[in-house]
XYZ file of C-alpha atoms in Angstrom:
549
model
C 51.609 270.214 73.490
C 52.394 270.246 69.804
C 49.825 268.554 67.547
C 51.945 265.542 67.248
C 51.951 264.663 71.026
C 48.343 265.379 71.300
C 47.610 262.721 68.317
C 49.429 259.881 69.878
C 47.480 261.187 73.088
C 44.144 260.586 71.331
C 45.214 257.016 69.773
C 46.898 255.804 73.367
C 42.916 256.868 74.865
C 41.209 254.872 71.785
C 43.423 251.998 72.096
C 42.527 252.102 75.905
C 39.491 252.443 75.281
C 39.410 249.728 72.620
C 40.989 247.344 74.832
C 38.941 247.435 78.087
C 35.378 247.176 76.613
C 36.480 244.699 74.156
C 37.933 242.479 76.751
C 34.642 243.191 78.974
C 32.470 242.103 75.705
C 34.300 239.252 74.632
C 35.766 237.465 77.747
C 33.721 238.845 80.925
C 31.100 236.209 82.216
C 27.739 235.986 81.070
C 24.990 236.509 82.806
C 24.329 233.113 83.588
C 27.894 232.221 84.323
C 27.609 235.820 86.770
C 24.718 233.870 88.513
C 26.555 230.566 88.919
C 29.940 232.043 90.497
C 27.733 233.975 92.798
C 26.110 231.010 93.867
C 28.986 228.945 93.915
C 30.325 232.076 96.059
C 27.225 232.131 98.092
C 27.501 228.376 98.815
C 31.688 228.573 99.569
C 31.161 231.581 101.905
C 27.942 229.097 103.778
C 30.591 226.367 104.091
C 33.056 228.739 105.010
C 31.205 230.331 107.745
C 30.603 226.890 109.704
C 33.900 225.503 108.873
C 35.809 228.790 109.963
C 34.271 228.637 112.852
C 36.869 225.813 113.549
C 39.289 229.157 114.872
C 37.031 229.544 117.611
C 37.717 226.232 118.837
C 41.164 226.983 119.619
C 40.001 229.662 121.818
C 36.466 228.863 123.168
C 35.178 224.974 123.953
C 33.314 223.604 121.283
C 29.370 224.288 121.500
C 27.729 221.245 123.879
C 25.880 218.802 122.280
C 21.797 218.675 122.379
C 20.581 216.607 124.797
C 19.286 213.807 123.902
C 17.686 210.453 125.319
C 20.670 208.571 124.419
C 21.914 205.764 126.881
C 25.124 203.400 126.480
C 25.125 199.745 126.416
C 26.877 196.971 127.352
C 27.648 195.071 124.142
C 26.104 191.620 123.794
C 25.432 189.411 121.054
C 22.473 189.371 118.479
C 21.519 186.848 115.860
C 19.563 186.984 113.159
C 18.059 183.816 111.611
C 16.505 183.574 108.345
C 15.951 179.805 106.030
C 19.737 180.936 105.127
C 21.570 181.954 107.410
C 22.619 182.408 111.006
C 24.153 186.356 111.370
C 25.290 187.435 114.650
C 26.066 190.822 115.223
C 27.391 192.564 118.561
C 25.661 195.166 119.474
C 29.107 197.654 120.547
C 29.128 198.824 116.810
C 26.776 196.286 115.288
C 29.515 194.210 113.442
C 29.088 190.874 112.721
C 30.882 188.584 114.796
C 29.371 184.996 112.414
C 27.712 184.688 109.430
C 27.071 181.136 109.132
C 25.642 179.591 105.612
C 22.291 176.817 106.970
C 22.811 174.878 103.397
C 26.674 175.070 103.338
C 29.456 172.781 104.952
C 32.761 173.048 105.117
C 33.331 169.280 104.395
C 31.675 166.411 103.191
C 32.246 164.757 106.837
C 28.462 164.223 108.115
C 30.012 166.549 111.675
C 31.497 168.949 109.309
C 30.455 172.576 110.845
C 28.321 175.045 108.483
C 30.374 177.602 106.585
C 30.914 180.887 108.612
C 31.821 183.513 105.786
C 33.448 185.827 108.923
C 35.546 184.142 110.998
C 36.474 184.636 114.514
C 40.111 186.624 113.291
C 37.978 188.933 111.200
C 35.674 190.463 113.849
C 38.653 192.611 115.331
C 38.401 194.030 111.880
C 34.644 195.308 111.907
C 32.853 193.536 109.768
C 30.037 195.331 108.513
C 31.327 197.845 110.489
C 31.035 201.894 110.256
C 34.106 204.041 109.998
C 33.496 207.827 110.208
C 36.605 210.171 109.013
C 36.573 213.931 110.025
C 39.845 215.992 108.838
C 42.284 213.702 109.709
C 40.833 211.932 112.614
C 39.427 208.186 111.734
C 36.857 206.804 114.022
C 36.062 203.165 113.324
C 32.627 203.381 115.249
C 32.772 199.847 116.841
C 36.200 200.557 118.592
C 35.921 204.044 119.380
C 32.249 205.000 120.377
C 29.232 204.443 122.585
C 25.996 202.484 121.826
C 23.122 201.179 122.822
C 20.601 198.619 121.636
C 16.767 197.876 122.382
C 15.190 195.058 121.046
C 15.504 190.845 120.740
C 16.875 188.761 118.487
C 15.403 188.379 115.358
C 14.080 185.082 113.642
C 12.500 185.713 109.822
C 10.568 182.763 108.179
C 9.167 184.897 105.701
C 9.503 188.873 104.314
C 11.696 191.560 105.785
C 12.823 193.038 109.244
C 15.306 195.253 111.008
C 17.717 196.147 113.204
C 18.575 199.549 115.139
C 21.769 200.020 116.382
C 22.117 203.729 117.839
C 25.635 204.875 118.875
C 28.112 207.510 119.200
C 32.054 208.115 118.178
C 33.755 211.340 117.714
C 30.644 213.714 118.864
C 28.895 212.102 115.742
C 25.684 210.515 116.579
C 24.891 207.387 114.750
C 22.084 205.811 113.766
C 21.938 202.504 112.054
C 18.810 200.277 110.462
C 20.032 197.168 108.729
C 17.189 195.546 106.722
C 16.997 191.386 106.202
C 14.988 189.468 103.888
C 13.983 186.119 104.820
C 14.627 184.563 101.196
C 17.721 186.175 99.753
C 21.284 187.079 101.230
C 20.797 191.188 100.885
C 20.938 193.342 104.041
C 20.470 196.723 103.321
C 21.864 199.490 105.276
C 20.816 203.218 105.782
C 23.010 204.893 108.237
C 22.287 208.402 109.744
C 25.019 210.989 110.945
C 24.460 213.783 113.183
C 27.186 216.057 113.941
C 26.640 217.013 117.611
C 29.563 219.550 117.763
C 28.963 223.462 116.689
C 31.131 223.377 113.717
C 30.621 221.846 110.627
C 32.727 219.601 109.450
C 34.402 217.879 106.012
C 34.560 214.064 106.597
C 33.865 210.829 105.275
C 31.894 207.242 105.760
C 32.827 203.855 104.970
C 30.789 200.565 104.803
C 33.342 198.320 105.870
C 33.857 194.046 105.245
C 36.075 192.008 106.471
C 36.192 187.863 105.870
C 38.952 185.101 106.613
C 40.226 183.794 103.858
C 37.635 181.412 101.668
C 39.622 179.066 100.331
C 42.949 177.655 100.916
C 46.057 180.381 100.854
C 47.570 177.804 98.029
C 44.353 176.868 95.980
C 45.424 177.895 92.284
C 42.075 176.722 91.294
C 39.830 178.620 94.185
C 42.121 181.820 95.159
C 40.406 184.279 97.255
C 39.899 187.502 96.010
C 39.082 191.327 95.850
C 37.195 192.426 93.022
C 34.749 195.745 92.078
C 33.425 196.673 89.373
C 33.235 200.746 88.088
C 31.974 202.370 84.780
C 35.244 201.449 83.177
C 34.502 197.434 84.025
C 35.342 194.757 86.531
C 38.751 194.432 87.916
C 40.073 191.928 90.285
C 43.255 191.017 92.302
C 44.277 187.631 94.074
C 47.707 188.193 94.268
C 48.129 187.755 98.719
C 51.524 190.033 98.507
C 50.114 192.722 96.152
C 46.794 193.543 98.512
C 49.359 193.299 101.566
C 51.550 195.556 100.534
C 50.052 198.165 98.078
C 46.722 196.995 98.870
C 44.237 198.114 95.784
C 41.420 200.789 95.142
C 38.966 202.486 92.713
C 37.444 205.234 92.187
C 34.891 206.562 89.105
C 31.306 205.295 88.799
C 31.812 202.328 91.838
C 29.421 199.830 91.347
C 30.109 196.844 93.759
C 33.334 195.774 95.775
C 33.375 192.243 97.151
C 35.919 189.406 98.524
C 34.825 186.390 96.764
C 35.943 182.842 96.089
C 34.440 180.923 93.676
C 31.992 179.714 95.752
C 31.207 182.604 98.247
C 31.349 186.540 98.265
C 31.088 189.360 100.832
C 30.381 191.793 98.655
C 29.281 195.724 99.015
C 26.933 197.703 96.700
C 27.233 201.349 97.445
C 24.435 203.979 97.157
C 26.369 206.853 95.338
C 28.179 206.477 92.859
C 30.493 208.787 93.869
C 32.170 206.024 96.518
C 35.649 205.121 96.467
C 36.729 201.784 97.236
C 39.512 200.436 99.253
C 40.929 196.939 100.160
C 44.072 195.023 101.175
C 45.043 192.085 103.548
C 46.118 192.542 107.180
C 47.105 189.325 109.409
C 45.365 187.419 106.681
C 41.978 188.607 106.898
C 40.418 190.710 103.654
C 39.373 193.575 103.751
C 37.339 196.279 102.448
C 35.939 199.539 102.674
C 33.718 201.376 100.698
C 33.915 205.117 101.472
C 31.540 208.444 100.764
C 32.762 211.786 101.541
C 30.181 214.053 103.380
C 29.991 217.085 104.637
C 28.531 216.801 108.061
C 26.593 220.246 109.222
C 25.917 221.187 113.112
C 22.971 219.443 114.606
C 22.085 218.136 110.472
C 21.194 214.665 109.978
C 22.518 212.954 106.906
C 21.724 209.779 106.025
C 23.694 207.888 103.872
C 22.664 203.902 102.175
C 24.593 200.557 101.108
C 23.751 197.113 101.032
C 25.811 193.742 101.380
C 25.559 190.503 99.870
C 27.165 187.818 102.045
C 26.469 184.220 100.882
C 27.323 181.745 97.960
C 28.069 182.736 94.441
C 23.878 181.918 93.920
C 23.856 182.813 90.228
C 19.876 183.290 90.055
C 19.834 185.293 93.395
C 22.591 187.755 92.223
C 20.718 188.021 88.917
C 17.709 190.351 91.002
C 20.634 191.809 93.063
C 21.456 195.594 92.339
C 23.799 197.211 90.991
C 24.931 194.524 88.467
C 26.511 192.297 91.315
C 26.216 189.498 89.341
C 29.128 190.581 86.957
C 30.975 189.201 90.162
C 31.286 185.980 88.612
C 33.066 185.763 85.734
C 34.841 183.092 84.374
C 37.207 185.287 81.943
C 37.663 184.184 78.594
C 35.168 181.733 78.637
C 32.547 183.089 80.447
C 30.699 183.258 77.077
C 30.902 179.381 77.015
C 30.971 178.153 80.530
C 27.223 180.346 81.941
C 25.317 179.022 79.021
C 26.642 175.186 80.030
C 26.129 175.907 83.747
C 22.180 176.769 82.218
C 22.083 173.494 80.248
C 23.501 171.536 82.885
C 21.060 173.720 86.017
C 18.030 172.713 83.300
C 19.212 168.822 82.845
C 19.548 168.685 87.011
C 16.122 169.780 87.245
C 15.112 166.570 85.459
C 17.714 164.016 86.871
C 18.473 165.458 90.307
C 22.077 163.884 89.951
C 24.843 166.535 88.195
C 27.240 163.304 87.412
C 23.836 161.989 85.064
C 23.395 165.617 83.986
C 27.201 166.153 83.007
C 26.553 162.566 80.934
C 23.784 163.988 79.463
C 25.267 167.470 78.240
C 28.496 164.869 76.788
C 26.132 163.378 73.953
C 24.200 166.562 73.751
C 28.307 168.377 72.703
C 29.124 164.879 70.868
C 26.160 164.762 68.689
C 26.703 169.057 68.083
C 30.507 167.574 67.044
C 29.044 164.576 65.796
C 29.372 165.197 61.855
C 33.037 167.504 62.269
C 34.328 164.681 63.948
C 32.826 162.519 61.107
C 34.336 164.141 58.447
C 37.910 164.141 60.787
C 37.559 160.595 61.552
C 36.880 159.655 57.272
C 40.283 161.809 56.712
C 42.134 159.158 59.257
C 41.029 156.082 56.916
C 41.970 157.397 54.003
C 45.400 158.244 55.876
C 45.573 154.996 57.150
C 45.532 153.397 53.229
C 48.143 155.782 52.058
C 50.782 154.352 55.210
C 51.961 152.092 52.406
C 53.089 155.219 50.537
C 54.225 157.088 52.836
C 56.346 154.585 54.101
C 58.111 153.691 50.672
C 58.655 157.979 50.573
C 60.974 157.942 53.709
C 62.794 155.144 52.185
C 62.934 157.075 49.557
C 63.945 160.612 50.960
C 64.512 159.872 54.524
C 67.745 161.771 54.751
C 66.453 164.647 52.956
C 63.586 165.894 55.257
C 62.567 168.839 52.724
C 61.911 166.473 49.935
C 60.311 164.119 52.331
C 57.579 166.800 53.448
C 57.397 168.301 49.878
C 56.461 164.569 48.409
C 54.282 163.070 51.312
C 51.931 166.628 51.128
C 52.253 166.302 47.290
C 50.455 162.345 48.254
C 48.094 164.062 50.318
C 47.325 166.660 47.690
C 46.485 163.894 44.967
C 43.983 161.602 47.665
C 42.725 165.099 48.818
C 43.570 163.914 52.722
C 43.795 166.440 54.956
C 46.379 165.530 57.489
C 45.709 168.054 59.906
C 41.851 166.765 59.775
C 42.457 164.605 62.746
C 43.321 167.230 65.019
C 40.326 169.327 63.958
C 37.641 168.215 66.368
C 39.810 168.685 69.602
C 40.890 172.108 68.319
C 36.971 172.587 67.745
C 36.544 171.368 70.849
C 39.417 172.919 73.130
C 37.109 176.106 74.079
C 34.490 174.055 75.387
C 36.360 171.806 77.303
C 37.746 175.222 78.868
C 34.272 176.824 79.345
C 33.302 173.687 81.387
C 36.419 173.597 83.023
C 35.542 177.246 84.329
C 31.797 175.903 84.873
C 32.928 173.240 87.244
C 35.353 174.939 88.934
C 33.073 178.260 89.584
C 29.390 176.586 90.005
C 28.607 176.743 93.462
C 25.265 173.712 92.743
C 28.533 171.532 92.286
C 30.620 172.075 95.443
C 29.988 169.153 97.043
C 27.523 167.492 94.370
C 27.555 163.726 94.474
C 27.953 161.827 91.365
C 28.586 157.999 92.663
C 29.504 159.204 96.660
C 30.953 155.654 97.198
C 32.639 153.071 95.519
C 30.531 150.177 94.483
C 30.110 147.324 96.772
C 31.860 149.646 99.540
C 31.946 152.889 101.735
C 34.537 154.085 100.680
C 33.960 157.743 99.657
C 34.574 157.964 95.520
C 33.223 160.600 93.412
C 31.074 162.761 96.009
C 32.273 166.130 95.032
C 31.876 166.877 90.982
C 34.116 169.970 91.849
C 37.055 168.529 93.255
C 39.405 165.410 92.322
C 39.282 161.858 92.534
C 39.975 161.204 95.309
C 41.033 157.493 93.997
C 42.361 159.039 90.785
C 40.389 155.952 88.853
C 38.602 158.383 86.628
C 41.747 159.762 85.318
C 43.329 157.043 85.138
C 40.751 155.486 82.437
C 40.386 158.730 80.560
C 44.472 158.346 79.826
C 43.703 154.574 78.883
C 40.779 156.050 76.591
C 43.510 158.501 75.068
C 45.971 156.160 74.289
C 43.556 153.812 72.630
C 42.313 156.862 70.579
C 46.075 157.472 69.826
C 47.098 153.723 68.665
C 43.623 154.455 66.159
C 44.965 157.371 64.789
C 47.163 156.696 61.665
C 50.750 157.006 62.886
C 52.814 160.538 61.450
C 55.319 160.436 58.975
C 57.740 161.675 61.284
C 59.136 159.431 64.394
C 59.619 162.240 66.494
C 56.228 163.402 66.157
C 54.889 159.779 66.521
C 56.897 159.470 70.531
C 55.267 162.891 70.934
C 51.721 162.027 69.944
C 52.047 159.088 71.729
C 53.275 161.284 75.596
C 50.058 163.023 75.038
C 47.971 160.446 76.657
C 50.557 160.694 79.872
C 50.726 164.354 79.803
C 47.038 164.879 79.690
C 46.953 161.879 82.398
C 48.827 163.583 84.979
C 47.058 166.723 84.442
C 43.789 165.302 84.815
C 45.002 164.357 88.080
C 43.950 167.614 89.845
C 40.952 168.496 87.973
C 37.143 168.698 89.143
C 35.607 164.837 88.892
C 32.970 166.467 87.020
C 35.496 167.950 83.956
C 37.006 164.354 84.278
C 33.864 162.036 83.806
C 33.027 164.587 80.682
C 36.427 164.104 79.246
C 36.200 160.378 79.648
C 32.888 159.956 77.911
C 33.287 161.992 75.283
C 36.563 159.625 75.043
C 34.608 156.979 74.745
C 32.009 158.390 72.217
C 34.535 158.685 70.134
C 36.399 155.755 70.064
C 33.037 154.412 69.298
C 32.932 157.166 66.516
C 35.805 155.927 65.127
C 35.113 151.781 65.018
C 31.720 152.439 62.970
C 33.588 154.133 60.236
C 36.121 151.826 60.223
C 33.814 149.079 59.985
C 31.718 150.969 56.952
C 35.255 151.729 55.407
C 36.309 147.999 55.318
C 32.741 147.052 54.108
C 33.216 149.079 51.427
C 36.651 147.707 50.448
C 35.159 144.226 50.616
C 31.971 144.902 48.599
């Protein structure tokens, strides 16, 4: 080998050299990182080893199940009663079959039934109900299993108690406690999984709900709904054809997942955050299901927890709930306004034990808050109404030229320092709150059904006995447009006819709107109508005084 060759043999074995303990030193694992893949490696290999096992059971019966003392069942019905509620559960699965609210009707009629938040088309559906997945075989436990059940119905004045349904579906033994509380609507739920067979297996379990509708399919102002609530916030969906037919789900720090109304909820609070949730519509019943991947070992127990909340839209209960639940309600944009008003108007009840007095009350409370704005607003309209003269002779003037017109009559303004947009000011002000209560009244389950005046003076016939729906008479309404268009015949006339015939369709618009709304939104619009008309006639009288003196 001449001496060249042998030099480019000696760089080719440094460069070599070069390159394989440098990549060793700057890109092999660490020790530490060594120790996880070998655990990781260790752990696959475990799972591997039962799972593989899955071969054999193409070619040798699965390994018989452990004896055990279990003994089937014939379904039959068991109710639980608490101060609250009526639940009854069937024991083939332990799915509820009612839930029925003691302090809820469906109607003011004095026969009206209690509220059942179930439904007999929703028990097909298994509410409450256990479905176990392995691979890609889906078990829902109450249709496709064995169980049995010991014990009596239960009836809870005070604390806590359980029930113990024990079943089987899918060579899983199942094990399930559910936990009641005699004062609040929380059942809690720990539910134990043996896999009998000889193989382990990947799989799944869902906590499952299922409720009729709660409100009417065409209630704009009451929809039923799905909503849930992850690290990333609270998401909802009451569009009917949406959670048919793409249904809706969510993944990533699961908090809650509920179908609620504004007045009621069936709501599920998973134990891992880890869940995934899953809901849709199917022959008009909701559903939902909140599921947790598992992987169940040979002869293993795992035991895995959620809890429901199935009641009314109980704003202090939900409060000492878990898991935030009581981000349920929300009354969007103007949550920030309307849950401080429901407080005011919850503390004024406590005093007056009649919401129509206590929405009366909160009026002036909002009116005297407003009370110097609208002062100052209602001062601007006098002065308006003395410059009418002026204003008048300018559209003589420069009615054909409408630029001139606007360019003199805010010059006017200008030189009596009058505001002309000062009249609007207070309902602008005023606009968010009206919303907020709006909200209130519409979402406040105290007020479903809350009698103001249940009958019409001097007869029986039924008047204002539900604050959260309409007049039934539309008489309420009707005077709050009355109250507008006196308000509006106040109210200095605009320089401009077309805006005067507009200002003066308000009243009708507003009218026929008011229509539909909650009594209670009504009787506050009314009064506070009436406050300020008042408003208004003391100023004028202290502005003519002052002309005279």
């Amino acid at each position: 080998m001449e001496k060249q060759d042998q030099f480019r043999v000696i760089i080719f074995v440094v460069l070599s050299a070069v390159i394989l303990f440098g990549w060793q030193y700057f890109f092999s694992p660490s020790p530490q990182e060594q120790a996880q893949m070998a655990e990781q490696a260790q752990q696959a290999e475990q799972k591997a080893a039962a799972l593989t096992e899955k071969s054999a059971e193409q070619t040798a019966p699965e390994a018989a199940a452990p004896a055990d003392d279990f003994v089937p069942t014939k379904g039959r019905q068991v109710t639980v009663t608490t101060p609250l509620y009526t639940a009854v559960f069937n024991s083939q699965g332990g799915i509820l079959e009612k839930f029925i609210l003691t302090n809820f009707k469906d109607s003011l009629e004095a026969d009206s039934p209690h509220v059942d938040l179930v439904g007999a088309k929703a028990v097909g559906k298994g509410p409450l109900g256990l479905i176990l997945r392995k691979g890609g075989d889906e078990f829902h436990t109450w249709k496709r299993g064995e169980w049995s059940f010991e014990g009596d119905d239960l009836n809870i004045a005070q604390g806590t108690n359980t029930l113990k349904f024990v079943g089987r579906s899918g060579n899983f033994r199942i094990e399930r406690v559910l936990t009641f509380h005699a004062d609040t609507y929380l059942i809690e739920e720990s539910a134990t999984v043996t896999n009998l067979g000889g193989i382990g297996v990947e799989g799944s379990l869902s906590f499952t709900g299922a409720a009729k509708s709660m409100s009417a399919e065409d209630d704009r102002y009451n929809p039923t709904k799905v909503a849930y609530l992850t690290d990333n916030g609270r998401e909802e969906e009451d569009d009917r054809d949406d959670l048919k037919e793409k249904g809706f789900s969510a993944t990533g720090g699961l908090k809650w997942g509920v179908i609620e109304s504004n007045y009621f909820m069936f709501a599920i609070m998973p134990d891992s955050k880890d869940s995934s949730l899953y809901a849709g519509l199917q022959d008009n019943i909701f559903r939902l299901a909140i599921e947790e991947k598992a992987t169940f070992m040979p002869n293993v127990a795992k035991t895995m927890k959620a809890s429901y909340f199935v009641g009314p839209t109980d704003r202090n209960m939900l409060a000492q709930m878990p898991n935030d639940l009581s981000d349920a309600i929300n009354f969007g944009w103007f949550d920030v306004l309307a849950k401080p008003l429901l407080l005011m108007l919850d503390f004024l009840y406590q005093y007056v034990h009649n919401y129509g007095i206590a929405i009366i009350i909160l009026t002036i409370i909002i009116k005297m808050i407003f009370w110097p704005l609208s002062q100052k607003s209602y001062q601007s309209m006098e002065q308006m109404k003395k410059l009418q003269p002026m204003v008048a002779k300018l559209r003589e003037k420069y009615g054909d030229d409408k630029q001139r017109l606007n360019q003199e009559t805010m010059a006017l303004y200008k030189t009596y320092k009058v505001n002309p947009m000062g009249g609007c000011l207070p309902m602008v002000v005023q606009i968010p709150v009206f919303f907020g209560l709006y909200k209130a009244l519409l979402g406040a389950v105290e007020l479903r059904h809350a009698p103001f005046i249940a009958h019409l003076p001097f007869t029986d016939i039924t008047w204002l006995a539900d604050l959260s729906a309409k007049d039934p008479l539309y008489i309420t309404p009707l005077v709050m447009g009355a109250t507008m268009f006196l308000q509006q015949k106040m109210t200095p006339s605009a320089g401009d006819p077309t805006q005067r015939k507009i200002m003066l369709i308000m009243p009708v618009v507003f009218t026929f709107l008011f229509l539909q709304f909650p009594s209670g939104l009504v009787v506050y619009w009314l009064l506070n109508n009436v406050l300020s008309i008042g408003q208004q006639l003391m100023i004028a009288r202290k502005t003519r005084k002052k002309a005279n003196a």
